[in-house]
Amino acid sequence: MPVEFLNDEQAEAYGAFTDVPTRPELERFFFLDEDDRDLIALRRTDTHRLGVAVQICTVRYVGRFLGEDSLAVPWEVVEYLAGQLGIEDASCVKRYPERRSTVYEHAAQIQERFA
């Protein structure tokens, strides 16, 4: 007999941001350590550096990459990461998914590096 583990609302929210992370969650899951920064530093532009940071921390927090919805994160997360990277204009990240293959290439590099 089939058993339903998640209701429709839970299934829809799985692997996604359902709310703005709390300050302790930001500090725990969105702090960029030396390994994170080493991978981020390989990117040439603020857009890509911030995009990679968002991807690293998103997979750490929700447990998966967001793929085509790579920017479906609360703005507070983007600003928190931009602050750590010294990026003054966090809105530059809006250009990150313009080339989808870049998002997927970065996700593969993150997975290879941290798997």
C-alpha positions as a Python dict, from the first residue, in 0.01 Angstrom:
ca = {
    (1, 'M'): (0, 0, 0),
    (2, 'P'): (150, 339, -101),
    (3, 'V'): (224, 584, 175),
    (4, 'E'): (239, 960, 124),
    (5, 'F'): (528, 1109, 320),
    (6, 'L'): (482, 1472, 220),
    (7, 'N'): (164, 1665, 164),
    (8, 'D'): (142, 1887, -147),
    (9, 'E'): (258, 2197, 39),
    (10, 'Q'): (560, 2017, 186),
    (11, 'A'): (651, 1864, -150),
    (12, 'E'): (638, 2205, -318),
    (13, 'A'): (859, 2361, -50),
    (14, 'Y'): (1116, 2079, -55),
    (15, 'G'): (1461, 2201, -158),
    (16, 'A'): (1357, 2566, -171),
    (17, 'F'): (1368, 2872, 50),
    (18, 'T'): (1039, 2894, 235),
    (19, 'D'): (1133, 3197, 443),
    (20, 'V'): (1416, 3439, 509),
    (21, 'P'): (1690, 3263, 708),
    (22, 'T'): (1733, 3385, 1064),
    (23, 'R'): (2051, 3562, 1170),
    (24, 'P'): (2189, 3241, 1330),
    (25, 'E'): (2108, 3050, 1009),
    (26, 'L'): (2284, 3314, 800),
    (27, 'E'): (2590, 3288, 1022),
    (28, 'R'): (2590, 2908, 1012),
    (29, 'F'): (2498, 2826, 652),
    (30, 'F'): (2598, 3140, 462),
    (31, 'F'): (2937, 3217, 614),
    (32, 'L'): (3202, 3187, 343),
    (33, 'D'): (3504, 2996, 469),
    (34, 'E'): (3846, 2974, 309),
    (35, 'D'): (3754, 2681, 82),
    (36, 'D'): (3443, 2866, -39),
    (37, 'R'): (3645, 3180, -104),
    (38, 'D'): (3913, 2988, -295),
    (39, 'L'): (3654, 2859, -541),
    (40, 'I'): (3477, 3195, -562),
    (41, 'A'): (3808, 3373, -632),
    (42, 'L'): (3842, 3179, -958),
    (43, 'R'): (3559, 3389, -1105),
    (44, 'R'): (3650, 3710, -1287),
    (45, 'T'): (3345, 3927, -1228),
    (46, 'D'): (3144, 4032, -924),
    (47, 'T'): (2837, 3884, -1093),
    (48, 'H'): (2993, 3539, -1114),
    (49, 'R'): (3161, 3559, -774),
    (50, 'L'): (2831, 3642, -607),
    (51, 'G'): (2642, 3386, -817),
    (52, 'V'): (2881, 3110, -715),
    (53, 'A'): (2855, 3216, -350),
    (54, 'V'): (2476, 3198, -373),
    (55, 'Q'): (2497, 2850, -525),
    (56, 'I'): (2745, 2719, -265),
    (57, 'C'): (2535, 2842, 24),
    (58, 'T'): (2202, 2743, -128),
    (59, 'V'): (2309, 2382, -168),
    (60, 'R'): (2443, 2392, 187),
    (61, 'Y'): (2116, 2532, 325),
    (62, 'V'): (1839, 2367, 121),
    (63, 'G'): (2033, 2060, 11),
    (64, 'R'): (2021, 2107, -365),
    (65, 'F'): (2108, 2342, -648),
    (66, 'L'): (1823, 2559, -770),
    (67, 'G'): (1917, 2521, -1139),
    (68, 'E'): (1722, 2757, -1360),
    (69, 'D'): (1586, 2925, -1047),
    (70, 'S'): (1939, 2992, -922),
    (71, 'L'): (1833, 3330, -784),
    (72, 'A'): (1516, 3212, -608),
    (73, 'V'): (1671, 3315, -278),
    (74, 'P'): (1573, 3584, -29),
    (75, 'W'): (1742, 3917, -102),
    (76, 'E'): (1880, 3919, 254),
    (77, 'V'): (2090, 3615, 160),
    (78, 'V'): (2232, 3789, -148),
    (79, 'E'): (2317, 4102, 53),
    (80, 'Y'): (2477, 3898, 331),
    (81, 'L'): (2702, 3718, 82),
    (82, 'A'): (2782, 4037, -111),
    (83, 'G'): (2892, 4199, 214),
    (84, 'Q'): (3135, 3918, 285),
    (85, 'L'): (3280, 3947, -65),
    (86, 'G'): (3309, 4326, -57),
    (87, 'I'): (3066, 4362, -347),
    (88, 'E'): (2894, 4699, -315),
    (89, 'D'): (2620, 4646, -574),
    (90, 'A'): (2452, 4316, -490),
    (91, 'S'): (2206, 4370, -775),
    (92, 'C'): (2481, 4263, -1016),
    (93, 'V'): (2380, 3904, -933),
    (94, 'K'): (2062, 3953, -1138),
    (95, 'R'): (2277, 3907, -1450),
    (96, 'Y'): (2413, 3574, -1326),
    (97, 'P'): (2158, 3342, -1490),
    (98, 'E'): (2175, 3517, -1830),
    (99, 'R'): (2382, 3227, -1963),
    (100, 'R'): (2224, 2912, -1821),
    (101, 'S'): (2520, 2694, -1908),
    (102, 'T'): (2738, 2908, -1678),
    (103, 'V'): (2506, 2837, -1385),
    (104, 'Y'): (2524, 2463, -1454),
    (105, 'E'): (2902, 2468, -1509),
    (106, 'H'): (2950, 2643, -1176),
    (107, 'A'): (2718, 2394, -1004),
    (108, 'A'): (2925, 2106, -1144),
    (109, 'Q'): (3247, 2270, -1021),
    (110, 'I'): (3097, 2321, -675),
    (111, 'Q'): (2980, 1961, -663),
    (112, 'E'): (3320, 1833, -774),
    (113, 'R'): (3505, 2051, -524),
    (114, 'F'): (3291, 1980, -219),
    (115, 'A'): (3155, 1631, -284),
}
